[in-house]
PDB file of C-alpha atoms in Angstrom:
ATOM      1  CA  MET A   1       0.142  -0.348   0.166  1.00  0.00           C
ATOM      2  CA  ALA A   2       1.972   3.298  -1.040  1.00  0.00           C
ATOM      3  CA  ASP A   3       1.658   6.395   0.842  1.00  0.00           C
ATOM      4  CA  THR A   4       3.595   9.010  -1.283  1.00  0.00           C
ATOM      5  CA  HIS A   5       4.995  12.120  -0.300  1.00  0.00           C
ATOM      6  CA  ALA A   6       4.781  15.147  -3.316  1.00  0.00           C
ATOM      7  CA  GLY A   7       7.843  16.607  -4.184  1.00  0.00           C
ATOM      8  CA  ALA A   8       9.953  13.851  -1.970  1.00  0.00           C
ATOM      9  CA  SER A   9      11.737  12.734  -5.935  1.00  0.00           C
ATOM     10  CA  SER A  10      12.393  14.623  -9.095  1.00  0.00           C
ATOM     11  CA  HIS A  11      12.731  11.230 -10.776  1.00  0.00           C
ATOM     12  CA  TYR A  12       9.654   8.520 -11.581  1.00  0.00           C
ATOM     13  CA  PHE A  13      10.370   5.558  -9.750  1.00  0.00           C
ATOM     14  CA  ILE A  14      11.648   2.465 -10.938  1.00  0.00           C
ATOM     15  CA  PRO A  15      11.045  -0.399  -9.452  1.00  0.00           C
ATOM     16  CA  GLU A  16      13.337  -3.538  -8.935  1.00  0.00           C
ATOM     17  CA  PRO A  17      12.271  -6.647 -10.333  1.00  0.00           C
ATOM     18  CA  SER A  18       9.928  -7.880  -7.988  1.00  0.00           C
ATOM     19  CA  ARG A  19       8.870 -11.944  -7.088  1.00  0.00           C
ATOM     20  CA  TRP A  20       5.735 -10.850  -5.793  1.00  0.00           C
ATOM     21  CA  PRO A  21       2.985 -11.310  -8.837  1.00  0.00           C
ATOM     22  CA  MET A  22       4.623 -14.934  -9.489  1.00  0.00           C
ATOM     23  CA  VAL A  23       3.814 -15.255  -5.768  1.00  0.00           C
ATOM     24  CA  GLY A  24       0.328 -14.108  -6.370  1.00  0.00           C
ATOM     25  CA  SER A  25       0.107 -15.705  -9.691  1.00  0.00           C
ATOM     26  CA  ILE A  26       0.834 -19.194  -7.683  1.00  0.00           C
ATOM     27  CA  ALA A  27      -1.746 -18.534  -5.060  1.00  0.00           C
ATOM     28  CA  MET A  28      -4.988 -17.877  -7.773  1.00  0.00           C
ATOM     29  CA  VAL A  29      -3.883 -20.443  -9.074  1.00  0.00           C
ATOM     30  CA  PHE A  30      -4.029 -23.165  -5.521  1.00  0.00           C
ATOM     31  CA  THR A  31      -7.288 -21.317  -4.065  1.00  0.00           C
ATOM     32  CA  MET A  32      -8.703 -21.996  -8.141  1.00  0.00           C
ATOM     33  CA  PHE A  33      -8.417 -25.727  -7.981  1.00  0.00           C
ATOM     34  CA  GLY A  34      -8.703 -25.552  -4.445  1.00  0.00           C
ATOM     35  CA  ALA A  35     -12.205 -24.241  -5.274  1.00  0.00           C
ATOM     36  CA  ALA A  36     -12.911 -26.355  -7.977  1.00  0.00           C
ATOM     37  CA  MET A  37     -12.508 -29.434  -5.416  1.00  0.00           C
ATOM     38  CA  VAL A  38     -14.259 -28.520  -2.545  1.00  0.00           C
ATOM     39  CA  VAL A  39     -16.800 -27.324  -4.957  1.00  0.00           C
ATOM     40  CA  ASN A  40     -17.163 -31.163  -6.740  1.00  0.00           C
ATOM     41  CA  ARG A  41     -16.868 -32.555  -3.208  1.00  0.00           C
ATOM     42  CA  ASN A  42     -13.303 -34.154  -3.771  1.00  0.00           C
ATOM     43  CA  PRO A  43     -11.716 -34.012   0.019  1.00  0.00           C
ATOM     44  CA  VAL A  44      -7.543 -32.652  -0.811  1.00  0.00           C
ATOM     45  CA  GLY A  45      -9.286 -29.972  -2.301  1.00  0.00           C
ATOM     46  CA  TRP A  46      -9.330 -27.833   1.171  1.00  0.00           C
ATOM     47  CA  ILE A  47      -5.555 -28.442   1.377  1.00  0.00           C
ATOM     48  CA  GLY A  48      -5.410 -26.525  -2.385  1.00  0.00           C
ATOM     49  CA  LEU A  49      -8.017 -23.970  -0.952  1.00  0.00           C
ATOM     50  CA  ALA A  50      -5.446 -23.203   2.403  1.00  0.00           C
ATOM     51  CA  ILE A  51      -2.865 -23.189   0.662  1.00  0.00           C
ATOM     52  CA  GLY A  52      -3.824 -20.843  -1.720  1.00  0.00           C
ATOM     53  CA  LEU A  53      -5.840 -18.317   0.599  1.00  0.00           C
ATOM     54  CA  ALA A  54      -2.734 -18.428   2.716  1.00  0.00           C
ATOM     55  CA  THR A  55      -0.585 -17.860   0.107  1.00  0.00           C
ATOM     56  CA  LEU A  56      -2.497 -14.119  -0.893  1.00  0.00           C
ATOM     57  CA  VAL A  57      -2.375 -13.313   2.699  1.00  0.00           C
ATOM     58  CA  TYR A  58       1.597 -13.334   2.376  1.00  0.00           C
ATOM     59  CA  MET A  59       1.418 -11.955  -0.883  1.00  0.00           C
ATOM     60  CA  MET A  60      -0.466  -9.426   0.135  1.00  0.00           C
ATOM     61  CA  PHE A  61       1.207  -7.973   3.093  1.00  0.00           C
ATOM     62  CA  GLY A  62       4.848  -8.964   1.964  1.00  0.00           C
ATOM     63  CA  TRP A  63       4.258  -6.504  -1.703  1.00  0.00           C
ATOM     64  CA  PHE A  64       2.265  -3.913   0.762  1.00  0.00           C
ATOM     65  CA  GLY A  65       5.141  -3.951   3.198  1.00  0.00           C
ATOM     66  CA  THR A  66       7.645  -3.523   0.073  1.00  0.00           C
ATOM     67  CA  VAL A  67       5.651  -0.629  -1.539  1.00  0.00           C
ATOM     68  CA  SER A  68       5.698   0.949   1.822  1.00  0.00           C
ATOM     69  CA  ALA A  69       9.628   0.524   2.117  1.00  0.00           C
ATOM     70  CA  GLU A  70      10.107   2.383  -0.859  1.00  0.00           C
ATOM     71  CA  SER A  71       7.428   4.674   0.035  1.00  0.00           C
ATOM     72  CA  GLU A  72       8.902   6.052   3.438  1.00  0.00           C
ATOM     73  CA  ARG A  73      13.080   6.131   1.626  1.00  0.00           C
ATOM     74  CA  GLY A  74      11.156   9.017  -0.542  1.00  0.00           C
ATOM     75  CA  SER A  75      11.038   6.942  -3.143  1.00  0.00           C
ATOM     76  CA  TYR A  76       7.695   8.546  -4.512  1.00  0.00           C
ATOM     77  CA  ASN A  77       6.585  11.910  -6.268  1.00  0.00           C
ATOM     78  CA  ARG A  78       3.569  13.652  -6.890  1.00  0.00           C
ATOM     79  CA  ASP A  79       3.719  11.723 -10.770  1.00  0.00           C
ATOM     80  CA  VAL A  80       4.121   8.135  -9.096  1.00  0.00           C
ATOM     81  CA  ASP A  81       1.381   9.344  -6.565  1.00  0.00           C
ATOM     82  CA  VAL A  82      -1.405  10.168  -9.396  1.00  0.00           C
ATOM     83  CA  SER A  83      -0.678   7.042 -11.241  1.00  0.00           C
ATOM     84  CA  PHE A  84      -1.162   5.518  -7.882  1.00  0.00           C
ATOM     85  CA  ARG A  85      -4.739   6.717  -7.848  1.00  0.00           C
ATOM     86  CA  TRP A  86      -5.419   5.587 -11.832  1.00  0.00           C
ATOM     87  CA  GLY A  87      -4.276   2.920 -10.490  1.00  0.00           C
ATOM     88  CA  MET A  88      -6.807   2.226  -8.070  1.00  0.00           C
ATOM     89  CA  SER A  89      -9.725   3.553  -9.979  1.00  0.00           C
ATOM     90  CA  TRP A  90      -8.265   1.426 -12.529  1.00  0.00           C
ATOM     91  CA  PHE A  91      -8.876  -1.515 -10.294  1.00  0.00           C
ATOM     92  CA  ILE A  92     -12.397  -0.504  -8.622  1.00  0.00           C
ATOM     93  CA  PHE A  93     -14.032   0.004 -12.006  1.00  0.00           C
ATOM     94  CA  SER A  94     -12.216  -3.595 -12.932  1.00  0.00           C
ATOM     95  CA  GLU A  95     -14.065  -5.389  -9.478  1.00  0.00           C
ATOM     96  CA  VAL A  96     -17.215  -2.957 -10.709  1.00  0.00           C
ATOM     97  CA  MET A  97     -17.510  -5.111 -13.936  1.00  0.00           C
ATOM     98  CA  PHE A  98     -16.921  -8.068 -11.770  1.00  0.00           C
ATOM     99  CA  PHE A  99     -20.192  -7.232 -10.426  1.00  0.00           C
ATOM    100  CA  ALA A 100     -21.941  -6.417 -12.708  1.00  0.00           C
ATOM    101  CA  SER A 101     -21.993 -10.009 -14.519  1.00  0.00           C
ATOM    102  CA  PHE A 102     -22.922 -11.883 -11.354  1.00  0.00           C
ATOM    103  CA  PHE A 103     -26.368  -8.600 -10.628  1.00  0.00           C
ATOM    104  CA  GLY A 104     -26.512  -9.679 -15.009  1.00  0.00           C
ATOM    105  CA  ALA A 105     -27.054 -13.346 -14.801  1.00  0.00           C
ATOM    106  CA  LEU A 106     -29.311 -12.696 -11.782  1.00  0.00           C
ATOM    107  CA  PHE A 107     -31.733 -10.652 -12.971  1.00  0.00           C
ATOM    108  CA  TYR A 108     -31.841 -11.969 -16.742  1.00  0.00           C
ATOM    109  CA  THR A 109     -32.364 -15.248 -14.953  1.00  0.00           C
ATOM    110  CA  ARG A 110     -35.219 -13.727 -12.848  1.00  0.00           C
ATOM    111  CA  VAL A 111     -37.063 -11.397 -16.165  1.00  0.00           C
ATOM    112  CA  ILE A 112     -36.073 -13.001 -18.296  1.00  0.00           C
ATOM    113  CA  THR A 113     -35.293 -17.043 -18.031  1.00  0.00           C
ATOM    114  CA  ALA A 114     -37.409 -18.124 -15.932  1.00  0.00           C
ATOM    115  CA  PRO A 115     -41.065 -16.599 -17.190  1.00  0.00           C
ATOM    116  CA  MET A 116     -39.919 -16.854 -20.131  1.00  0.00           C
ATOM    117  CA  LEU A 117     -39.455 -21.021 -19.887  1.00  0.00           C
ATOM    118  CA  GLY A 118     -42.641 -20.806 -17.694  1.00  0.00           C
ATOM    119  CA  ASP A 119     -44.723 -19.131 -20.969  1.00  0.00           C
ATOM    120  CA  PHE A 120     -43.198 -22.502 -23.012  1.00  0.00           C
ATOM    121  CA  ASP A 121     -45.752 -25.568 -23.780  1.00  0.00           C
ATOM    122  CA  HIS A 122     -43.362 -27.986 -21.531  1.00  0.00           C
ATOM    123  CA  ARG A 123     -45.525 -30.067 -20.219  1.00  0.00           C
ATOM    124  CA  LEU A 124     -44.086 -32.790 -22.514  1.00  0.00           C
ATOM    125  CA  LEU A 125     -40.545 -32.452 -21.015  1.00  0.00           C
ATOM    126  CA  TRP A 126     -41.337 -31.156 -17.258  1.00  0.00           C
ATOM    127  CA  PRO A 127     -43.792 -31.494 -16.331  1.00  0.00           C
ATOM    128  CA  ASP A 128     -44.862 -29.526 -12.745  1.00  0.00           C
ATOM    129  CA  PHE A 129     -42.007 -26.545 -14.120  1.00  0.00           C
ATOM    130  CA  ALA A 130     -43.298 -23.744 -13.386  1.00  0.00           C
ATOM    131  CA  GLY A 131     -41.555 -19.300 -14.310  1.00  0.00           C
ATOM    132  CA  GLY A 132     -41.330 -18.727 -10.247  1.00  0.00           C
ATOM    133  CA  TRP A 133     -38.167 -17.552  -8.579  1.00  0.00           C
ATOM    134  CA  PRO A 134     -37.152 -19.089  -7.223  1.00  0.00           C
ATOM    135  CA  HIS A 135     -37.807 -22.231  -9.131  1.00  0.00           C
ATOM    136  CA  ALA A 136     -35.759 -25.815  -8.354  1.00  0.00           C
ATOM    137  CA  GLY A 137     -35.384 -26.311 -11.760  1.00  0.00           C
ATOM    138  CA  PRO A 138     -37.432 -28.451 -14.596  1.00  0.00           C
ATOM    139  CA  ALA A 139     -38.111 -32.517 -13.469  1.00  0.00           C
ATOM    140  CA  GLY A 140     -37.248 -31.928  -9.968  1.00  0.00           C
ATOM    141  CA  VAL A 141     -33.551 -32.341 -10.588  1.00  0.00           C
ATOM    142  CA  VAL A 142     -32.171 -30.339  -7.405  1.00  0.00           C
ATOM    143  CA  ASP A 143     -34.119 -30.982  -4.316  1.00  0.00           C
ATOM    144  CA  ALA A 144     -36.238 -29.186  -2.344  1.00  0.00           C
ATOM    145  CA  PHE A 145     -34.167 -26.146  -0.412  1.00  0.00           C
ATOM    146  CA  SER A 146     -35.831 -23.247   1.605  1.00  0.00           C
ATOM    147  CA  THR A 147     -34.435 -19.193   1.141  1.00  0.00           C
ATOM    148  CA  ILE A 148     -32.953 -17.439   3.495  1.00  0.00           C
ATOM    149  CA  GLY A 149     -34.585 -13.698   4.283  1.00  0.00           C
ATOM    150  CA  PRO A 150     -33.249 -10.813   4.916  1.00  0.00           C
ATOM    151  CA  PHE A 151     -33.916 -11.390   9.400  1.00  0.00           C
ATOM    152  CA  TRP A 152     -31.578 -10.970  10.927  1.00  0.00           C
ATOM    153  CA  LEU A 153     -28.157 -12.520   9.827  1.00  0.00           C
ATOM    154  CA  PRO A 154     -27.988 -10.378   6.820  1.00  0.00           C
ATOM    155  CA  THR A 155     -29.510  -7.134   8.173  1.00  0.00           C
ATOM    156  CA  ILE A 156     -27.266  -8.138  11.189  1.00  0.00           C
ATOM    157  CA  ASN A 157     -24.519  -7.331   8.388  1.00  0.00           C
ATOM    158  CA  THR A 158     -25.665  -5.058   6.923  1.00  0.00           C
ATOM    159  CA  ALA A 159     -25.537  -2.652   9.379  1.00  0.00           C
ATOM    160  CA  LEU A 160     -21.888  -4.371  10.688  1.00  0.00           C
ATOM    161  CA  LEU A 161     -20.833  -3.426   7.020  1.00  0.00           C
ATOM    162  CA  LEU A 162     -22.411   0.208   7.491  1.00  0.00           C
ATOM    163  CA  THR A 163     -21.552   0.751  10.807  1.00  0.00           C
ATOM    164  CA  SER A 164     -17.856   0.267   9.545  1.00  0.00           C
ATOM    165  CA  GLY A 165     -18.171   2.423   6.937  1.00  0.00           C
ATOM    166  CA  VAL A 166     -18.547   5.188   9.411  1.00  0.00           C
ATOM    167  CA  THR A 167     -15.627   4.123  11.982  1.00  0.00           C
ATOM    168  CA  LEU A 168     -14.039   4.169   8.623  1.00  0.00           C
ATOM    169  CA  THR A 169     -14.599   7.737   7.523  1.00  0.00           C
ATOM    170  CA  ILE A 170     -14.274   9.412  11.212  1.00  0.00           C
ATOM    171  CA  SER A 171     -10.812   7.328  11.852  1.00  0.00           C
ATOM    172  CA  HIS A 172      -9.955   8.817   8.247  1.00  0.00           C
ATOM    173  CA  HIS A 173     -10.491  12.392   9.496  1.00  0.00           C
ATOM    174  CA  ALA A 174      -8.992  11.798  12.076  1.00  0.00           C
ATOM    175  CA  LEU A 175      -5.746  11.122  10.080  1.00  0.00           C
ATOM    176  CA  ARG A 176      -6.121  14.483   8.391  1.00  0.00           C
ATOM    177  CA  ALA A 177      -6.526  16.251  11.763  1.00  0.00           C
ATOM    178  CA  ASP A 178      -3.886  14.636  13.240  1.00  0.00           C
ATOM    179  CA  HIS A 179      -5.002  12.508  15.625  1.00  0.00           C
ATOM    180  CA  ARG A 180      -2.937   9.277  15.476  1.00  0.00           C
ATOM    181  CA  SER A 181      -4.022   7.160  18.666  1.00  0.00           C
ATOM    182  CA  LYS A 182      -7.693   8.589  18.062  1.00  0.00           C
ATOM    183  CA  ALA A 183      -7.326   7.699  14.235  1.00  0.00           C
ATOM    184  CA  ALA A 184      -5.387   4.007  15.306  1.00  0.00           C
ATOM    185  CA  LEU A 185      -8.460   3.036  17.608  1.00  0.00           C
ATOM    186  CA  TRP A 186     -11.413   3.891  15.096  1.00  0.00           C
ATOM    187  CA  LEU A 187      -9.557   1.925  11.965  1.00  0.00           C
ATOM    188  CA  ALA A 188      -9.478  -1.393  14.525  1.00  0.00           C
ATOM    189  CA  ILE A 189     -13.009  -0.556  15.090  1.00  0.00           C
ATOM    190  CA  THR A 190     -13.157  -0.734  11.178  1.00  0.00           C
ATOM    191  CA  VAL A 191     -11.256  -4.218  11.152  1.00  0.00           C
ATOM    192  CA  ALA A 192     -13.619  -5.987  13.461  1.00  0.00           C
ATOM    193  CA  LEU A 193     -16.784  -5.252  12.601  1.00  0.00           C
ATOM    194  CA  GLY A 194     -15.423  -6.679   8.544  1.00  0.00           C
ATOM    195  CA  VAL A 195     -13.825  -9.821  11.322  1.00  0.00           C
ATOM    196  CA  THR A 196     -17.501 -10.086  12.822  1.00  0.00           C
ATOM    197  CA  PHE A 197     -18.839  -9.634   9.094  1.00  0.00           C
ATOM    198  CA  LEU A 198     -17.168 -12.088   8.039  1.00  0.00           C
ATOM    199  CA  GLY A 199     -17.977 -14.821  10.914  1.00  0.00           C
ATOM    200  CA  VAL A 200     -21.578 -14.427  10.880  1.00  0.00           C
ATOM    201  CA  GLN A 201     -21.633 -14.897   7.190  1.00  0.00           C
ATOM    202  CA  MET A 202     -20.156 -18.475   8.067  1.00  0.00           C
ATOM    203  CA  TYR A 203     -23.134 -19.181  10.076  1.00  0.00           C
ATOM    204  CA  GLU A 204     -24.931 -17.940   7.665  1.00  0.00           C
ATOM    205  CA  TYR A 205     -23.561 -20.733   5.191  1.00  0.00           C
ATOM    206  CA  ALA A 206     -23.586 -23.782   8.242  1.00  0.00           C
ATOM    207  CA  HIS A 207     -27.290 -22.824   8.344  1.00  0.00           C
ATOM    208  CA  ALA A 208     -27.976 -22.569   5.051  1.00  0.00           C
ATOM    209  CA  TYR A 209     -26.331 -26.066   4.109  1.00  0.00           C
ATOM    210  CA  SER A 210     -26.926 -28.026   7.220  1.00  0.00           C
ATOM    211  CA  ALA A 211     -30.834 -26.245   7.375  1.00  0.00           C
ATOM    212  CA  LEU A 212     -32.077 -25.426   4.539  1.00  0.00           C
ATOM    213  CA  ASN A 213     -30.478 -27.634   1.951  1.00  0.00           C
ATOM    214  CA  LEU A 214     -29.700 -24.483   0.409  1.00  0.00           C
ATOM    215  CA  ARG A 215     -26.339 -25.310  -1.815  1.00  0.00           C
ATOM    216  CA  LEU A 216     -24.675 -24.037  -4.379  1.00  0.00           C
ATOM    217  CA  ASP A 217     -26.155 -27.171  -7.003  1.00  0.00           C
ATOM    218  CA  SER A 218     -29.293 -25.429  -5.870  1.00  0.00           C
ATOM    219  CA  GLY A 219     -30.871 -24.526  -8.990  1.00  0.00           C
ATOM    220  CA  ILE A 220     -29.479 -21.645 -10.387  1.00  0.00           C
ATOM    221  CA  PHE A 221     -31.057 -19.977  -6.921  1.00  0.00           C
ATOM    222  CA  GLY A 222     -27.820 -21.456  -5.135  1.00  0.00           C
ATOM    223  CA  SER A 223     -25.538 -20.950  -8.290  1.00  0.00           C
ATOM    224  CA  THR A 224     -26.353 -17.510  -7.629  1.00  0.00           C
ATOM    225  CA  PHE A 225     -26.563 -16.405  -4.090  1.00  0.00           C
ATOM    226  CA  PHE A 226     -23.608 -18.356  -3.128  1.00  0.00           C
ATOM    227  CA  MET A 227     -21.865 -17.079  -6.206  1.00  0.00           C
ATOM    228  CA  LEU A 228     -22.784 -12.646  -4.809  1.00  0.00           C
ATOM    229  CA  THR A 229     -22.291 -13.545  -1.785  1.00  0.00           C
ATOM    230  CA  GLY A 230     -19.353 -15.510  -1.683  1.00  0.00           C
ATOM    231  CA  PHE A 231     -17.323 -13.054  -3.930  1.00  0.00           C
ATOM    232  CA  HIS A 232     -18.451 -10.554  -1.658  1.00  0.00           C
ATOM    233  CA  GLY A 233     -17.319 -11.896   1.392  1.00  0.00           C
ATOM    234  CA  PHE A 234     -13.853 -12.738  -0.024  1.00  0.00           C
ATOM    235  CA  HIS A 235     -13.634  -9.044  -0.926  1.00  0.00           C
ATOM    236  CA  VAL A 236     -14.759  -8.238   2.442  1.00  0.00           C
ATOM    237  CA  PHE A 237     -11.999 -10.417   4.079  1.00  0.00           C
ATOM    238  CA  VAL A 238      -9.470  -8.969   0.579  1.00  0.00           C
ATOM    239  CA  GLY A 239     -10.447  -5.489   2.298  1.00  0.00           C
ATOM    240  CA  ALA A 240      -9.324  -6.370   5.640  1.00  0.00           C
ATOM    241  CA  ILE A 241      -6.211  -7.073   4.555  1.00  0.00           C
ATOM    242  CA  MET A 242      -5.751  -4.133   3.374  1.00  0.00           C
ATOM    243  CA  LEU A 243      -7.026  -1.934   6.318  1.00  0.00           C
ATOM    244  CA  SER A 244      -5.519  -4.403   8.115  1.00  0.00           C
ATOM    245  CA  VAL A 245      -1.753  -3.366   6.727  1.00  0.00           C
ATOM    246  CA  VAL A 246      -2.781  -0.074   7.696  1.00  0.00           C
ATOM    247  CA  LEU A 247      -3.721   0.094  10.792  1.00  0.00           C
ATOM    248  CA  VAL A 248       0.038  -2.225  11.254  1.00  0.00           C
ATOM    249  CA  ARG A 249       1.882   1.225   9.373  1.00  0.00           C
ATOM    250  CA  LEU A 250      -0.302   3.669  11.409  1.00  0.00           C
ATOM    251  CA  LEU A 251       1.011   2.250  14.568  1.00  0.00           C
ATOM    252  CA  LYS A 252       4.598   2.976  13.337  1.00  0.00           C
ATOM    253  CA  GLY A 253       4.009   6.334  12.140  1.00  0.00           C
ATOM    254  CA  HIS A 254       3.663   6.068   8.723  1.00  0.00           C
ATOM    255  CA  PHE A 255       1.885   8.509   7.074  1.00  0.00           C
ATOM    256  CA  LYS A 256       1.611  12.622   7.326  1.00  0.00           C
ATOM    257  CA  PRO A 257      -2.477  14.386   7.927  1.00  0.00           C
ATOM    258  CA  ASN A 258      -2.572  15.160   3.724  1.00  0.00           C
ATOM    259  CA  HIS A 259      -0.409  12.813   2.518  1.00  0.00           C
ATOM    260  CA  HIS A 260      -1.655   9.098   3.066  1.00  0.00           C
ATOM    261  CA  PHE A 261      -3.041   7.543  -0.053  1.00  0.00           C
ATOM    262  CA  ALA A 262      -2.420   3.652   1.279  1.00  0.00           C
ATOM    263  CA  PHE A 263      -4.928   5.353   3.594  1.00  0.00           C
ATOM    264  CA  GLU A 264      -7.415   6.447   1.079  1.00  0.00           C
ATOM    265  CA  ALA A 265      -7.071   3.419  -1.545  1.00  0.00           C
ATOM    266  CA  ALA A 266      -8.006   1.074   1.191  1.00  0.00           C
ATOM    267  CA  ALA A 267     -10.848   3.320   2.265  1.00  0.00           C
ATOM    268  CA  TRP A 268     -12.305   4.036  -1.295  1.00  0.00           C
ATOM    269  CA  TYR A 269     -12.432  -0.415  -2.140  1.00  0.00           C
ATOM    270  CA  TRP A 270     -14.116  -1.162   1.440  1.00  0.00           C
ATOM    271  CA  HIS A 271     -16.528   1.601   0.529  1.00  0.00           C
ATOM    272  CA  PHE A 272     -16.678  -0.181  -2.688  1.00  0.00           C
ATOM    273  CA  VAL A 273     -17.906  -3.212  -1.147  1.00  0.00           C
ATOM    274  CA  ASP A 274     -20.066  -1.330   1.508  1.00  0.00           C
ATOM    275  CA  VAL A 275     -21.927  -0.031  -1.906  1.00  0.00           C
ATOM    276  CA  VAL A 276     -22.046  -3.497  -3.446  1.00  0.00           C
ATOM    277  CA  TRP A 277     -23.522  -5.418  -0.378  1.00  0.00           C
ATOM    278  CA  ILE A 278     -26.363  -3.055  -0.078  1.00  0.00           C
ATOM    279  CA  GLY A 279     -27.197  -4.429  -3.478  1.00  0.00           C
ATOM    280  CA  LEU A 280     -26.560  -7.796  -2.746  1.00  0.00           C
ATOM    281  CA  TYR A 281     -28.964  -7.251   0.624  1.00  0.00           C
ATOM    282  CA  ILE A 282     -32.275  -5.502  -0.923  1.00  0.00           C
ATOM    283  CA  VAL A 283     -31.777  -7.614  -4.514  1.00  0.00           C
ATOM    284  CA  VAL A 284     -30.610 -11.400  -2.658  1.00  0.00           C
ATOM    285  CA  TYR A 285     -32.644 -11.181   0.369  1.00  0.00           C
ATOM    286  CA  TRP A 286     -35.455  -8.752  -0.430  1.00  0.00           C
ATOM    287  CA  LEU A 287     -36.392  -9.002  -3.252  1.00  0.00           C
TER     288      LEU A 287
END
């Protein structure tokens, strides 16, 4: 996470060759194949998934640490600051498109596909198929399941995330006012709220699988539900790591009231995660 110091260097900084992109690629390969095996009920998949996530955390802390050290040495100037801001902006835009694809899949299924199939003369192929939402697919190929309403776990998680956005903003304003201890306290509260959100979501998933028979293979409803909420939870996990790195740097005395883009970048990401959850809360749990 970069914290640029305007005017610290008269030349554009070019970093040394780094191993961290390769480490990140390895982490994503283990995570992807591990998750795929877990979905297909292969017990070995949990090992690959754990290795992937652990490597990802190692990569993030290591890469952030490298950039932090460069920043504290005064290697960055205003041009580098602009490049960091553009880079983070495009990254968040790519995340917007990522979630838009899943929201689009849900919209297409609920508003277009299901009603259209329900209007066909499908009685010979799918005797009991109905175009409502949620549905168990044609010919009863999906086991019966129950959906999750907004009360109470999703509402509790909504309150946790919205509160975390407020505490993060308070922390940011405290840093800008050079009240470092206050900024660290409210940032620690923000991280704690994010971790609590993940704990509540894990409990919700366990309840869905054990008591509601709602699984990833529960037709298109289960697929869209777990892909949307699961990827959002992963983004909360990543955001909590980013804020934790910022918190450690803050406790070490890094950042200045007018130069702390690492903090701002993590805050942008966290607020984006908050906005996505509001959309999920309304579309997935209420409608």
